[in-house]
Amino acid sequence: MKIIVTGVPGVGKSTIMNGVCENLNYRVVNFGDIMLEKAKELGIKNRDEIRKLPSEKQRELQKMAGEYLGTLDNIIIDTHMSIKTPSGFLPGLPEWVLMAIRPSMLVLIEADPENIENRRKKDSTRYRDDEGSKGIEMHQNMNRYFAAACSVITGATVVIIKNEEGKVNEAVELLSRMIKNG
Ligand code: ATP
Ligand code: AMP
Ligand code: MG
């Protein structure tokens, strides 16, 4: 089975994934890691530069990553429903990526926009954009629309999990239970 976990930058996907893979027999694969490996050949040094590349280049890297992930099984993919780029929202899972991966479950991790804004500010390991809490709210809404479209194309279920401030363990437990139930 393949599960796709998404959410706006800084919502806590990778933090939650660390906990979930301790509980389950799944390997977590980060979509951005696979794109970054290839992007380095273009002189990209860090993962937060990928979304600033021309959108055609991002689509190329994305296609390559999707096709690679299609060859794996029993994985949880840490990625994005949509990426905010200088030329608009890029779908994280266009049809050709979805059909390569064939996920069974699509997870949206969400949190209060103000909390996400603070998490971004406090995390000095990354170069996340300053969207403002209104921008984050809109991005989270957009992600729900993208998730609905992806669900209709694949038949995958959609799960929404709230990552409340200071309550990572609760989100990990809930998501682990949902995955165990299939
Ligand atoms: P990106 O898409 O940019 O990779 P992400 O969704 O993977 O972001 P993380 O790197 O997991 O986000 O988390 C961002 C920051 O938020 C980290 O510093 C993390 O420790 C913190 N964080 C995650 N969950 C919570 C929570 N429930 N309460 C408080 N802080 C949290
Ligand atoms: P992350 O560490 O999850 O933020 O991933 C790093 C970067 O990889 C993101 O900021 C995006 O630019 C890119 N990325 C991740 N997943 C996708 C995807 N499904 N489609 C396009 N770009 C992606
Ligand atoms: Mg992450």
Tab-separated table of C-alpha atoms and ligand atoms in Angstrom:
chain	number	residue	atom	x	y	z
A	1	MET	CA	0.000	0.000	0.000
A	2	LYS	CA	1.118	3.573	-0.660
A	3	ILE	CA	0.093	6.538	1.462
A	4	ILE	CA	0.667	10.165	0.546
A	5	VAL	CA	1.053	12.668	3.391
A	6	THR	CA	0.774	16.371	2.585
A	7	GLY	CA	0.411	19.779	4.218
A	8	VAL	CA	1.685	23.336	3.852
A	9	PRO	CA	5.389	23.998	4.609
A	10	GLY	CA	6.063	23.979	8.351
A	11	VAL	CA	2.804	22.285	9.370
A	12	GLY	CA	4.789	19.350	10.813
A	13	LYS	CA	4.642	16.560	8.181
A	14	SER	CA	8.235	15.367	8.565
A	15	THR	CA	8.043	15.589	12.381
A	16	ILE	CA	4.894	13.437	12.393
A	17	MET	CA	6.362	11.014	9.829
A	18	ASN	CA	9.314	10.284	12.118
A	19	GLY	CA	6.870	9.119	14.789
A	20	VAL	CA	4.628	7.183	12.429
A	21	CYS	CA	7.409	5.081	10.908
A	22	GLU	CA	8.464	3.968	14.419
A	23	ASN	CA	4.942	2.529	14.907
A	24	LEU	CA	4.475	0.883	11.502
A	25	ASN	CA	6.127	-1.362	8.973
A	26	TYR	CA	6.370	1.370	6.341
A	27	ARG	CA	9.308	3.267	4.954
A	28	VAL	CA	8.955	7.034	4.741
A	29	VAL	CA	10.214	8.561	1.491
A	30	ASN	CA	10.461	12.326	1.106
A	31	PHE	CA	9.453	13.445	-2.429
A	32	GLY	CA	11.561	16.607	-2.081
A	33	ASP	CA	14.691	14.522	-1.308
A	34	ILE	CA	14.334	12.715	-4.629
A	35	MET	CA	13.780	15.975	-6.523
A	36	LEU	CA	16.738	17.594	-4.741
A	37	GLU	CA	19.131	14.795	-5.783
A	38	LYS	CA	18.450	15.657	-9.449
A	39	ALA	CA	18.136	19.410	-8.849
A	40	LYS	CA	21.709	19.474	-7.509
A	41	GLU	CA	22.839	18.816	-11.084
A	42	LEU	CA	21.265	22.203	-11.935
A	43	GLY	CA	23.261	23.929	-9.210
A	44	ILE	CA	20.447	23.927	-6.624
A	45	LYS	CA	21.980	23.726	-3.168
A	46	ASN	CA	19.035	23.505	-0.816
A	47	ARG	CA	15.500	22.103	-0.958
A	48	ASP	CA	13.824	25.485	-0.477
A	49	GLU	CA	15.228	26.699	-3.820
A	50	ILE	CA	13.378	24.006	-5.820
A	51	ARG	CA	10.013	25.833	-5.785
A	52	LYS	CA	11.681	28.943	-7.283
A	53	LEU	CA	12.854	27.069	-10.409
A	54	PRO	CA	10.940	27.663	-13.670
A	55	SER	CA	7.711	25.646	-13.414
A	56	GLU	CA	8.612	23.493	-16.427
A	57	LYS	CA	11.814	22.427	-14.658
A	58	GLN	CA	9.867	21.647	-11.459
A	59	ARG	CA	7.462	19.479	-13.480
A	60	GLU	CA	10.401	17.566	-15.006
A	61	LEU	CA	11.924	16.837	-11.579
A	62	GLN	CA	8.476	15.962	-10.236
A	63	LYS	CA	7.799	13.487	-13.066
A	64	MET	CA	11.106	11.743	-12.464
A	65	ALA	CA	10.403	11.482	-8.707
A	66	GLY	CA	6.852	10.176	-9.294
A	67	GLU	CA	8.046	7.476	-11.689
A	68	TYR	CA	10.710	6.347	-9.222
A	69	LEU	CA	8.157	6.182	-6.365
A	70	GLY	CA	5.889	4.100	-8.600
A	71	THR	CA	8.487	1.300	-8.416
A	72	LEU	CA	8.306	1.086	-4.574
A	73	ASP	CA	5.699	-0.442	-2.253
A	74	ASN	CA	4.716	-0.135	1.430
A	75	ILE	CA	5.827	3.449	1.587
A	76	ILE	CA	4.558	6.673	3.070
A	77	ILE	CA	5.374	9.627	0.833
A	78	ASP	CA	6.064	12.971	2.537
A	79	THR	CA	5.080	15.640	-0.002
A	80	HIS	CA	2.740	18.540	-0.939
A	81	MET	CA	-0.765	18.802	-2.481
A	82	SER	CA	0.250	22.139	-3.985
A	83	ILE	CA	3.444	24.161	-4.099
A	84	LYS	CA	3.289	27.945	-3.952
A	85	THR	CA	5.600	29.069	-6.774
A	86	PRO	CA	6.263	32.561	-8.197
A	87	SER	CA	3.937	31.628	-11.090
A	88	GLY	CA	1.046	30.256	-9.037
A	89	PHE	CA	0.035	27.038	-7.293
A	90	LEU	CA	1.763	24.027	-8.865
A	91	PRO	CA	-0.111	20.753	-8.262
A	92	GLY	CA	2.082	18.405	-6.205
A	93	LEU	CA	0.235	15.418	-7.629
A	94	PRO	CA	-0.732	16.008	-11.274
A	95	GLU	CA	-2.444	13.083	-12.977
A	96	TRP	CA	0.750	11.562	-14.397
A	97	VAL	CA	2.365	11.503	-10.937
A	98	LEU	CA	-0.758	10.052	-9.292
A	99	MET	CA	-1.110	7.322	-11.894
A	100	ALA	CA	2.545	6.352	-11.451
A	101	ILE	CA	2.194	6.156	-7.651
A	102	ARG	CA	-1.392	4.814	-7.290
A	103	PRO	CA	-1.915	5.759	-3.619
A	104	SER	CA	-4.613	4.205	-1.391
A	105	MET	CA	-4.810	7.071	1.087
A	106	LEU	CA	-4.245	10.817	0.863
A	107	VAL	CA	-3.518	12.573	4.146
A	108	LEU	CA	-3.784	16.315	4.742
A	109	ILE	CA	-1.978	17.525	7.868
A	110	GLU	CA	-3.429	20.871	8.963
A	111	ALA	CA	-2.919	23.336	11.830
A	112	ASP	CA	-3.986	26.824	12.842
A	113	PRO	CA	-2.359	29.293	10.398
A	114	GLU	CA	-0.890	31.393	13.260
A	115	ASN	CA	0.775	28.301	14.735
A	116	ILE	CA	2.223	27.383	11.334
A	117	GLU	CA	3.546	30.922	10.888
A	118	ASN	CA	5.325	30.643	14.272
A	119	ARG	CA	6.706	27.182	13.485
A	120	ARG	CA	8.212	28.574	10.268
A	121	LYS	CA	9.755	31.531	12.117
A	122	LYS	CA	11.267	29.352	14.843
A	123	ASP	CA	12.730	26.697	12.498
A	124	SER	CA	16.121	28.098	11.458
A	125	THR	CA	17.039	24.895	9.562
A	126	ARG	CA	14.820	25.936	6.603
A	127	TYR	CA	14.122	28.930	4.310
A	128	ARG	CA	10.331	28.913	4.291
A	129	ASP	CA	8.331	31.727	2.685
A	130	ASP	CA	6.581	34.387	4.728
A	131	GLU	CA	3.014	33.842	3.488
A	132	GLY	CA	1.344	35.528	6.482
A	133	SER	CA	-1.440	33.727	8.331
A	134	LYS	CA	-4.045	34.734	5.682
A	135	GLY	CA	-1.831	33.316	2.933
A	136	ILE	CA	-1.353	30.095	4.893
A	137	GLU	CA	-5.112	29.817	5.432
A	138	MET	CA	-5.694	30.177	1.701
A	139	HIS	CA	-2.962	27.642	0.892
A	140	GLN	CA	-4.562	25.117	3.279
A	141	ASN	CA	-7.947	25.675	1.585
A	142	MET	CA	-6.392	25.199	-1.861
A	143	ASN	CA	-4.850	21.929	-0.649
A	144	ARG	CA	-8.307	20.572	0.223
A	145	TYR	CA	-9.492	21.279	-3.335
A	146	PHE	CA	-6.421	19.574	-4.803
A	147	ALA	CA	-6.978	16.580	-2.467
A	148	ALA	CA	-10.588	16.201	-3.646
A	149	ALA	CA	-9.437	16.152	-7.280
A	150	CYS	CA	-6.727	13.565	-6.507
A	151	SER	CA	-9.216	11.369	-4.634
A	152	VAL	CA	-11.656	11.349	-7.540
A	153	ILE	CA	-8.904	10.381	-9.995
A	154	THR	CA	-7.444	7.551	-7.871
A	155	GLY	CA	-10.275	6.367	-5.610
A	156	ALA	CA	-7.951	6.988	-2.624
A	157	THR	CA	-9.527	8.002	0.687
A	158	VAL	CA	-8.851	11.470	2.128
A	159	VAL	CA	-7.896	11.864	5.787
A	160	ILE	CA	-7.556	15.260	7.511
A	161	ILE	CA	-5.409	15.330	10.661
A	162	LYS	CA	-4.942	18.407	12.828
A	163	ASN	CA	-1.433	18.853	14.236
A	164	GLU	CA	-2.290	20.916	17.320
A	165	GLU	CA	0.394	23.008	18.985
A	166	GLY	CA	2.531	20.838	21.297
A	167	LYS	CA	0.525	17.715	20.449
A	168	VAL	CA	2.642	15.886	17.862
A	169	ASN	CA	2.141	12.554	19.668
A	170	GLU	CA	-1.644	12.770	19.323
A	171	ALA	CA	-1.303	13.339	15.561
A	172	VAL	CA	1.179	10.438	15.295
A	173	GLU	CA	-1.179	8.072	17.176
A	174	LEU	CA	-4.222	9.061	15.110
A	175	LEU	CA	-2.429	8.735	11.781
A	176	SER	CA	-0.819	5.402	12.779
A	177	ARG	CA	-4.269	4.031	13.694
A	178	MET	CA	-5.801	5.181	10.410
A	179	ILE	CA	-2.976	3.558	8.421
A	180	LYS	CA	-3.256	0.277	10.395
A	181	ASN	CA	-6.986	0.198	9.600
A	182	GLY	CA	-6.051	0.420	5.893
B	1	ATP	P1	8.177	21.258	4.995
B	1	ATP	O1	7.025	21.009	4.071
B	1	ATP	O2	8.710	22.639	4.775
B	1	ATP	O3	9.214	20.176	4.937
B	1	ATP	P2	7.029	20.095	7.397
B	1	ATP	O4	5.556	20.061	7.247
B	1	ATP	O5	7.762	18.830	7.136
B	1	ATP	O6	7.587	21.291	6.503
B	1	ATP	P3	8.369	20.053	9.959
B	1	ATP	O7	9.754	20.285	9.490
B	1	ATP	O8	7.984	18.678	10.371
B	1	ATP	O9	7.344	20.631	8.867
B	1	ATP	O10	8.013	21.022	11.187
B	1	ATP	C1	8.269	22.415	11.138
B	1	ATP	C2	8.589	22.926	12.556
B	1	ATP	O11	7.418	22.828	13.365
B	1	ATP	C3	9.664	22.110	13.267
B	1	ATP	O12	10.512	22.999	13.976
B	1	ATP	C4	8.874	21.232	14.232
B	1	ATP	O13	9.618	20.900	15.395
B	1	ATP	C5	7.699	22.124	14.581
B	1	ATP	N1	6.458	21.379	14.930
B	1	ATP	C6	5.915	20.343	14.269
B	1	ATP	N2	4.762	19.939	14.857
B	1	ATP	C7	4.578	20.730	15.918
B	1	ATP	C8	3.563	20.819	16.934
B	1	ATP	N3	2.526	19.990	16.966
B	1	ATP	N4	3.683	21.776	17.867
B	1	ATP	C9	4.753	22.629	17.853
B	1	ATP	N5	5.746	22.600	16.942
B	1	ATP	C10	5.655	21.667	15.975
B	2	AMP	P1	9.854	19.512	1.576
B	2	AMP	O1	11.068	19.169	2.361
B	2	AMP	O2	8.721	18.578	1.790
B	2	AMP	O3	9.452	20.961	1.731
B	2	AMP	O4	10.259	19.346	0.047
B	2	AMP	C1	11.234	20.213	-0.524
B	2	AMP	C2	10.733	20.845	-1.789
B	2	AMP	O5	10.528	19.821	-2.779
B	2	AMP	C3	9.382	21.547	-1.696
B	2	AMP	O6	9.484	22.833	-1.127
B	2	AMP	C4	8.969	21.577	-3.177
B	2	AMP	O7	9.647	22.616	-3.867
B	2	AMP	C5	9.502	20.227	-3.666
B	2	AMP	N1	8.448	19.211	-3.691
B	2	AMP	C6	8.139	18.291	-2.748
B	2	AMP	N2	7.120	17.514	-3.150
B	2	AMP	C7	6.762	17.971	-4.383
B	2	AMP	C8	5.779	17.576	-5.355
B	2	AMP	N3	4.929	16.550	-5.145
B	2	AMP	N4	5.717	18.275	-6.507
B	2	AMP	C9	6.552	19.304	-6.768
B	2	AMP	N5	7.487	19.713	-5.904
B	2	AMP	C10	7.600	19.057	-4.722
B	3	MG	MG	9.280	18.310	5.759
